[in-house]
Short mmCIF file of C-alpha atoms and ligand atoms in Angstrom, two decimals:
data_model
loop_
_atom_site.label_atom_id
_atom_site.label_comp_id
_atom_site.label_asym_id
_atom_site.label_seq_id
_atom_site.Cartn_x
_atom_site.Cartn_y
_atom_site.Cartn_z
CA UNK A 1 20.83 -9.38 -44.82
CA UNK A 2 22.99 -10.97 -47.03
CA UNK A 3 24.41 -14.41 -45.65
CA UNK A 4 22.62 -16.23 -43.38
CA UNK A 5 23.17 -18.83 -41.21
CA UNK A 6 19.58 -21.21 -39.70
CA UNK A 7 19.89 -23.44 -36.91
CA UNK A 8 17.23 -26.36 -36.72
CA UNK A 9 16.79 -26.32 -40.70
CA UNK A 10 14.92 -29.53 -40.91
CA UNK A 11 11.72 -28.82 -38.75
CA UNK A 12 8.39 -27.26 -39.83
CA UNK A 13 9.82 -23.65 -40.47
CA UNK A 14 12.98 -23.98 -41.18
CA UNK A 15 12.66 -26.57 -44.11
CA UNK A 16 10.50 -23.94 -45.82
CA UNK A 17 12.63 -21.01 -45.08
CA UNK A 18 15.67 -22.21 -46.14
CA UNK A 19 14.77 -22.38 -49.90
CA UNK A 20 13.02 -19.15 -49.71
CA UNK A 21 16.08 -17.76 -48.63
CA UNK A 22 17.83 -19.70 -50.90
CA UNK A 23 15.73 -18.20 -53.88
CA UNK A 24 15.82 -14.82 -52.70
CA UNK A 25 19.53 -14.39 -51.81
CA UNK A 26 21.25 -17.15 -53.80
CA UNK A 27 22.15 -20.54 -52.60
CA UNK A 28 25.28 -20.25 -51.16
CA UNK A 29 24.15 -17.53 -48.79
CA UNK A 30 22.05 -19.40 -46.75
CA UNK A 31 23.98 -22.02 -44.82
CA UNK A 32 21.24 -24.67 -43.27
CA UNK A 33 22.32 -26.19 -40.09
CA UNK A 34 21.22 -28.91 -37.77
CA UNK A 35 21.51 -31.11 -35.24
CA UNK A 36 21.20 -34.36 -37.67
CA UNK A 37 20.96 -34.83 -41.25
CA UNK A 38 18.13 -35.85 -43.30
CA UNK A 39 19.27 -37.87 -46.04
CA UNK A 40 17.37 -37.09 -49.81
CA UNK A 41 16.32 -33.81 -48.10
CA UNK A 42 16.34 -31.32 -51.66
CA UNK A 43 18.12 -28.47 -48.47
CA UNK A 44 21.09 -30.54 -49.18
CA UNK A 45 21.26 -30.37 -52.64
CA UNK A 46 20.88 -26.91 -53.36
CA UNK A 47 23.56 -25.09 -50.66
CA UNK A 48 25.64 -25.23 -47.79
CA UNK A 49 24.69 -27.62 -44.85
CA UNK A 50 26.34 -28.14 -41.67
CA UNK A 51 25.38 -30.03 -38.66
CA UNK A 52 25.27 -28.01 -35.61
CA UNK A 53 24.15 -28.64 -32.46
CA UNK A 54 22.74 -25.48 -30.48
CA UNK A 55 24.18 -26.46 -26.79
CA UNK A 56 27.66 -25.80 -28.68
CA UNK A 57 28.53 -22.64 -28.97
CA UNK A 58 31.70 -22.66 -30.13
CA UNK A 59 30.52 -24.54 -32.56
CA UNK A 60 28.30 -22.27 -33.68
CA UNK A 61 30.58 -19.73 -33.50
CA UNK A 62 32.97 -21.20 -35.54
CA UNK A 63 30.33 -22.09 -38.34
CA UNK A 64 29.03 -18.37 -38.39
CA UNK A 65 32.89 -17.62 -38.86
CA UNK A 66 33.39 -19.62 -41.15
CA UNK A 67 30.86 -18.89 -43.71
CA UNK A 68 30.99 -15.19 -42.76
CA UNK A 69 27.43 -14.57 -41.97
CA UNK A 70 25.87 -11.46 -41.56
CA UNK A 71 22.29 -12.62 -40.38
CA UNK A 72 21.79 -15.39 -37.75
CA UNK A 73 17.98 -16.95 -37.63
CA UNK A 74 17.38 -19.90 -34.50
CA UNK A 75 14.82 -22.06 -35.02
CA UNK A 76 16.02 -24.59 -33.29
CA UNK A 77 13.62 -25.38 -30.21
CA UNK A 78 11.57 -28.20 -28.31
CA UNK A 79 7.51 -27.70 -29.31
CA UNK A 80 5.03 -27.41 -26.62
CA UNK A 81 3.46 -30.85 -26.04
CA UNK A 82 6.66 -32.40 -26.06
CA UNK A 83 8.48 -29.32 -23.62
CA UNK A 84 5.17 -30.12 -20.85
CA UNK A 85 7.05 -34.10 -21.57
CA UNK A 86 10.28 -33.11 -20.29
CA UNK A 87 10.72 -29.88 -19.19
CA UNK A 88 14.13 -29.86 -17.82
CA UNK A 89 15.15 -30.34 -21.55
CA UNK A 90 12.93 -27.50 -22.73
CA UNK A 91 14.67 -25.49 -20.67
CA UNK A 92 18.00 -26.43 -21.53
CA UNK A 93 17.32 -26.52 -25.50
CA UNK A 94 15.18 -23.71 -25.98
CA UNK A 95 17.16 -21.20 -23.13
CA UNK A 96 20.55 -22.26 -23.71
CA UNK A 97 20.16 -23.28 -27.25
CA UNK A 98 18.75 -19.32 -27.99
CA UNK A 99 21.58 -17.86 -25.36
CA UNK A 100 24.28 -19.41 -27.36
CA UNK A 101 23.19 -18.04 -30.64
CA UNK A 102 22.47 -14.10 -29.38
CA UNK A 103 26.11 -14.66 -27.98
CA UNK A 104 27.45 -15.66 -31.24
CA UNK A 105 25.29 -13.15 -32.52
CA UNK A 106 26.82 -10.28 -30.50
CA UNK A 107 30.51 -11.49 -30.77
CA UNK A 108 30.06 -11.38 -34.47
CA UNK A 109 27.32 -8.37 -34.74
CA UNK A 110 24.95 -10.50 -36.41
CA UNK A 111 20.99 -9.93 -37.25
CA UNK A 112 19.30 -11.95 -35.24
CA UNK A 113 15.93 -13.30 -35.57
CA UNK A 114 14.20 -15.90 -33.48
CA UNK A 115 10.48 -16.97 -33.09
CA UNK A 116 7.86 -17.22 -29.98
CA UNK A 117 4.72 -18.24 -30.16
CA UNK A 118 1.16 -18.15 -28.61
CA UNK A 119 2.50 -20.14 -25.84
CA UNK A 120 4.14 -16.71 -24.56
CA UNK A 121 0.16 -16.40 -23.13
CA UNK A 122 -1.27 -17.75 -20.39
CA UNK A 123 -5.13 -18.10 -18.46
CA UNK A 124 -4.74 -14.18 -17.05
CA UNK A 125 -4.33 -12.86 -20.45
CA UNK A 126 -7.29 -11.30 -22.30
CA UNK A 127 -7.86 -14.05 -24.84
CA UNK A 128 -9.80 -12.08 -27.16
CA UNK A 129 -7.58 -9.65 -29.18
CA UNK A 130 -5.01 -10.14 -27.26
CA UNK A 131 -2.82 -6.93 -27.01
CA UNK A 132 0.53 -7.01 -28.61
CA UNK A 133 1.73 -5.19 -24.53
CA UNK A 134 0.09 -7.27 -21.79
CA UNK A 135 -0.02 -10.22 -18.96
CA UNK A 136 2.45 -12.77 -19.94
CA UNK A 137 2.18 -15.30 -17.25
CA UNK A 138 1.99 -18.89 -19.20
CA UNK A 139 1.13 -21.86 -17.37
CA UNK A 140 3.79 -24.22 -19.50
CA UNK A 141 7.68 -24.86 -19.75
CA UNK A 142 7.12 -24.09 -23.76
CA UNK A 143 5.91 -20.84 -22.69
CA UNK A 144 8.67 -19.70 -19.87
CA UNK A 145 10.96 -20.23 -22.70
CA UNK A 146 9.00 -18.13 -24.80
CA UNK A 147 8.61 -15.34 -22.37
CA UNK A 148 12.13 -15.57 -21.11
CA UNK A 149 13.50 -15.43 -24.68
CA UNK A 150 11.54 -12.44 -26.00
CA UNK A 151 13.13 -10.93 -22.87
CA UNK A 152 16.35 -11.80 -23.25
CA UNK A 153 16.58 -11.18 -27.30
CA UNK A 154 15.02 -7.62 -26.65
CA UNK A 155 17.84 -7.24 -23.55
CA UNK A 156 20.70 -8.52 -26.35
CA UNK A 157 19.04 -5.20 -28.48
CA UNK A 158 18.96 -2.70 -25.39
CA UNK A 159 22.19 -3.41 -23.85
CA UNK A 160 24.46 -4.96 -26.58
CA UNK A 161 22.83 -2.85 -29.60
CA UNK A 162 22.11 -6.89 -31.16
CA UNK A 163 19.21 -6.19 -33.69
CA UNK A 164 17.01 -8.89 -32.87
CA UNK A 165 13.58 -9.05 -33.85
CA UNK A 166 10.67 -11.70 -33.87
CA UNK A 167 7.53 -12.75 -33.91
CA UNK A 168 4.63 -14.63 -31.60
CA UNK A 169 3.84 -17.15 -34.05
CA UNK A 170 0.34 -18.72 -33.97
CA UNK A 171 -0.22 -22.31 -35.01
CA UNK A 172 1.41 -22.91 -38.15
CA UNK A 173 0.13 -25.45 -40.86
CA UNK A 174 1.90 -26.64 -43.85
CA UNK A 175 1.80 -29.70 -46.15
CA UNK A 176 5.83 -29.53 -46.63
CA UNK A 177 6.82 -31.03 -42.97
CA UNK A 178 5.34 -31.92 -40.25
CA UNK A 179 5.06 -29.70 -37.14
CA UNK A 180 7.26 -31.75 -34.30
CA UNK A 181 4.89 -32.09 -30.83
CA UNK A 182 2.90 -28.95 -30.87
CA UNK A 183 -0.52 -27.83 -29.33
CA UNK A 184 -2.02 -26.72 -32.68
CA UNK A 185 -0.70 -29.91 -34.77
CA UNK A 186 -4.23 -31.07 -35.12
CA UNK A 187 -4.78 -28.66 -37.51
CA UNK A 188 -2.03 -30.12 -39.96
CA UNK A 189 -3.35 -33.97 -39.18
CA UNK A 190 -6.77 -33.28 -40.12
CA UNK A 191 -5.81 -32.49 -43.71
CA UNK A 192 -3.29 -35.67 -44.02
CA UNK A 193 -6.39 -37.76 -42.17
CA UNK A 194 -9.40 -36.23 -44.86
CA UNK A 195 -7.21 -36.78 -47.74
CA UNK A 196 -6.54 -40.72 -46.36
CA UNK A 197 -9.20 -41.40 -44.52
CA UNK A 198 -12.08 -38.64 -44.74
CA UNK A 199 -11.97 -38.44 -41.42
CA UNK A 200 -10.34 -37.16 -38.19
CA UNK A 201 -10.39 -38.01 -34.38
CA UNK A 202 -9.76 -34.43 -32.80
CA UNK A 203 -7.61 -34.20 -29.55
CA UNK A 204 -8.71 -30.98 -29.23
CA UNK A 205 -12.62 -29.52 -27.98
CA UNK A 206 -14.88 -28.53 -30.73
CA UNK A 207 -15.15 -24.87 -29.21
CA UNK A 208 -11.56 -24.02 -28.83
CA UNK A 209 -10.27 -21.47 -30.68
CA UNK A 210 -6.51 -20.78 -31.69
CA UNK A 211 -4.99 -18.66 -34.41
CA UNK A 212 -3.51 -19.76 -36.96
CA UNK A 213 -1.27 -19.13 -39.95
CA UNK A 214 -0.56 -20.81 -43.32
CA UNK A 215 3.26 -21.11 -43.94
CA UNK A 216 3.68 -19.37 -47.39
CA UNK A 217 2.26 -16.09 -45.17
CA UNK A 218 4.64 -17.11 -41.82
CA UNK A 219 7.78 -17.21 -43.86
CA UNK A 220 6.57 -14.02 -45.81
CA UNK A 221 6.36 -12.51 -41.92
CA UNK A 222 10.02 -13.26 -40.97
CA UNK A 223 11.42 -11.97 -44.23
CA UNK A 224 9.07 -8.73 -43.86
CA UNK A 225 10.27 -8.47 -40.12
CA UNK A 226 14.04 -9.01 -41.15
CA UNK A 227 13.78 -6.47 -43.79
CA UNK A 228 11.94 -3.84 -41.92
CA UNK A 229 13.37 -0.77 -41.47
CA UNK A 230 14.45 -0.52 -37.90
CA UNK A 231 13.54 3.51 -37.85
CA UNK A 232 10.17 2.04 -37.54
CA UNK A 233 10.15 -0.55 -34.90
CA UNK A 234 8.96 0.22 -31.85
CA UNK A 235 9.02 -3.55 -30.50
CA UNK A 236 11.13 -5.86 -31.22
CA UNK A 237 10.50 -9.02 -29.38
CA UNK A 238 7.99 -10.53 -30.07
CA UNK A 239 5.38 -9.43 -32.43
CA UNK A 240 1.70 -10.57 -31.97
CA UNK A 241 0.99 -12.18 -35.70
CA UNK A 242 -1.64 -14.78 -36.52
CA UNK A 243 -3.70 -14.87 -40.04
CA UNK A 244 -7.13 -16.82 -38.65
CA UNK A 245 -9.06 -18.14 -35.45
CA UNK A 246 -10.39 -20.78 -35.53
CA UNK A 247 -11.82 -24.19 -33.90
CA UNK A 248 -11.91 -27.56 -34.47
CA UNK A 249 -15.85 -27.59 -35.49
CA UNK A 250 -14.76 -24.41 -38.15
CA UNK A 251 -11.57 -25.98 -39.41
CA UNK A 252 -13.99 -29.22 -40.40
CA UNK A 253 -16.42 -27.21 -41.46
CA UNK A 254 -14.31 -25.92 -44.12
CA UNK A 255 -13.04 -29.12 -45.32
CA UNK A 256 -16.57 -30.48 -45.88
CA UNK A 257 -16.97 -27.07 -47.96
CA UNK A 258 -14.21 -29.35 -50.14
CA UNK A 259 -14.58 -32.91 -48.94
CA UNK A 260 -18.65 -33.23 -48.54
CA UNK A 261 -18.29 -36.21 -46.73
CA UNK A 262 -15.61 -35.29 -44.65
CA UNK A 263 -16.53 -36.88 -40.82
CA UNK A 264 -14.66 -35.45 -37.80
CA UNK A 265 -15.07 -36.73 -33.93
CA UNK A 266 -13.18 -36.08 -30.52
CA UNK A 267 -11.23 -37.62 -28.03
CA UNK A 268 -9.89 -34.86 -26.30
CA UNK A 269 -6.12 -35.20 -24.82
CA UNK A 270 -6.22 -33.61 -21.72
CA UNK A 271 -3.12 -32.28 -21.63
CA UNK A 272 -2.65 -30.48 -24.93
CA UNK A 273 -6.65 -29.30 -24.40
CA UNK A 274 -5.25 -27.35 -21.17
CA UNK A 275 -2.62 -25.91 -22.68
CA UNK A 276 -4.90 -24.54 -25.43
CA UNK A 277 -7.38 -23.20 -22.78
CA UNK A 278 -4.70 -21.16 -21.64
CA UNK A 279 -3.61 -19.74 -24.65
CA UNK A 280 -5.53 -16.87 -26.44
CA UNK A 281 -8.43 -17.34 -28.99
CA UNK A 282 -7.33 -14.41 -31.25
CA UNK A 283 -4.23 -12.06 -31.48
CA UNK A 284 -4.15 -8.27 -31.62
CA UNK A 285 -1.61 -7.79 -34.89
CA UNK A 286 -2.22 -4.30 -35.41
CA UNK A 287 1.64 -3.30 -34.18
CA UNK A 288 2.94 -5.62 -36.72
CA UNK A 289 1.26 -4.26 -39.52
CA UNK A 290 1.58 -0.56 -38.53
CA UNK A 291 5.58 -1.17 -37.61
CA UNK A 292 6.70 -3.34 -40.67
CA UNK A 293 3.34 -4.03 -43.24
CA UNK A 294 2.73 -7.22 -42.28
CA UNK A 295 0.10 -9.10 -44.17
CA UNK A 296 -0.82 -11.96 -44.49
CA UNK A 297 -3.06 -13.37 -47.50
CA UNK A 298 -4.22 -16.55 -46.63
CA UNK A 299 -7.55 -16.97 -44.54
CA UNK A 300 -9.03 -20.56 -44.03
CA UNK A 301 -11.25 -21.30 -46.93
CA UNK A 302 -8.04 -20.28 -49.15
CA UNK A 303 -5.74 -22.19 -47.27
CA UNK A 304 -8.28 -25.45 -46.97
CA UNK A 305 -8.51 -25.09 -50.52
CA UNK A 306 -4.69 -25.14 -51.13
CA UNK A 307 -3.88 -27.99 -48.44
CA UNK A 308 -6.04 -30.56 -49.71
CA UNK A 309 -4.80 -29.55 -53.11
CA UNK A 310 -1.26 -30.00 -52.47
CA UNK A 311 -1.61 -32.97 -49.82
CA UNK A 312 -3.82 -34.99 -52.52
CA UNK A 313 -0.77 -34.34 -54.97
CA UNK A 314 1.64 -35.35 -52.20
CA UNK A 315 -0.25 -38.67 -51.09
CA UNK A 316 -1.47 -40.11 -53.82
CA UNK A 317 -5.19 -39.55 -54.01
CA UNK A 318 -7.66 -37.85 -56.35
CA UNK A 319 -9.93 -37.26 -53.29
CA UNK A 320 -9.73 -33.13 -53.47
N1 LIG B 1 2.52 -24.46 -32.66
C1 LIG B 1 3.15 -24.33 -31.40
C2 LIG B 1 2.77 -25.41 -30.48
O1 LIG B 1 1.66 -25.88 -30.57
C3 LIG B 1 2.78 -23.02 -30.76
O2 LIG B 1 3.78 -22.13 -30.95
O3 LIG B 1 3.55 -25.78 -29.66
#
């Protein structure tokens, strides 16, 4: 991996990626790319940047090309509260977005990684330690693109020889940029809400466990996973990762460790509380760790600790 191209640069991962990248292989390897530009972002100060929109691929052909890539990460993709919104879209964005880019990837011979999620799961799953082999049968659009994908990257591996990899990415929480229409968002708004406000109205149930993952330890996965030696690999797409499980009650539990005074209450959203029903409460990751070392070194405490940190830096307050 030594040039790399990353479609939908500006959301949640991909803002955070691309400097890492950046840092590790030199600025003018990574070339960010996106549908629109974000004026005063720093990703357009520091290296390449082209806008690209997914549903082109000739486009994205020519941009790969151009810049003579060797590694090819999509990112691009429609979250899962806003997919169960309009669907049709989902489909389009998130099938034909991530067909276009394992074509390019093939014509060219590219690495390729791209991420699922938890959303890959579905109400017949075993929800507790979920196996990394097992019923995939989800109940939302996100999640048929999720499913679909991991089939078609690891078909792009099989019968084109593409080496794609990824991972099943649990909720991921950051205090860089905001996660787009997700499930698991609550757990980035209740930090922004304690630091302002000191206290959160919780669209999700109490009881309702996700994982979860902080993003210095999700980007540290998809470098690990792009690196890995591919002797060892016995699956390729998608990995079961996650760092944590937890609820809403635990999550605010943990900020009061911080914020004594910290007050949270619920109005659940019916429709994002289904869709976490149907997902799993905790992921198996033992084939990611025994395949390619993953690790991950934040739990919640440590990542509470370092959110309110940062997010009272970021906004302003003296609160944490
Ligand atoms: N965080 C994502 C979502 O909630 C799950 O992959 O949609």
């Amino acid at each position: 991996m030594k040039k790399i191209l990353i479609t939908g640069c500006f959301g949640q991962i991909g803002s955070e990626l691309t400097m890492r990248l950046r840092r590790d292989y030199g600025n003018d390897q990574v070339i960010a790319t996106d549908i629109r530009r974000i004026e005063g972002s720093p990703l357009l100060e520091h290296g390449p940047f082209e806008i690209l929109d997914v549903m082109d691929q000739r486009a994205m052909h020519r941009l790969a090309e151009k810049y003579q890539v060797d590694t090819l990460i999509h990112l691009a993709a429609l979250l899962s509260a806003v997919a169960e919104a309009k669907p049709q879209l989902a489909w389009q964005l998130n099938m034909g977005g991530l067909m276009n880019a394992l074509e390019v990837a093939r014509e060219l011979n590219l690495k390729f990684f791209t991420p699922s999620s938890i959303g890959c799961f579905g109400p017949e799953t075993p929800a507790d330690h979920t196996p990394q082999d097992t019923i995939q049968r989800p109940t939302t659009m996100y999640g048929v693109t999720k499913v679909a994908g991991e089939l078609l990257a690891d078909y792009y591996y099989t019968k084109f020889g593409v080496d794609t990899r990824g991972v099943r990415f649990p909720g991921l929480i950051s205090h860089k940029t905001l996660p787009g229409g997700g499930t698991t968002d609550y757990a980035v708004d209740i930090y922004y809400e304690a630091i302002k406000r000191n206290r959160y109205t919780s669209y999700i149930a109490a009881d309702t466990y996700m994982d979860m993952m902080y993003m210095p330890d999700a980007i540290e996965a998809i470098v690990r996973l792009l690196e890995a030696d591919p002797a060892r690999l016995i699956h390729r797409n998608a990995f079961n990762i996650t760092a944590m499980s937890f609820s809403p009650a635990e999550i605010a539990a943990s900020i009061q460790k911080y914020l004594p005074d910290f007050k949270m209450d619920y109005q659940v959203d019916p429709v994002r509380q289904k869709i976490a029903e149907s997902w799993p409460n905790s992921l198996d990751a033992r084939c990611a760790k025994d395949e390619w070392d993953f690790a991950p070194a934040y739990d919640l405490d440590t990542m509470t600790q370092d959110m309110l940190e940062k997010l009272s830096k970021k906004l302003g307050s003296t609160t944490a």
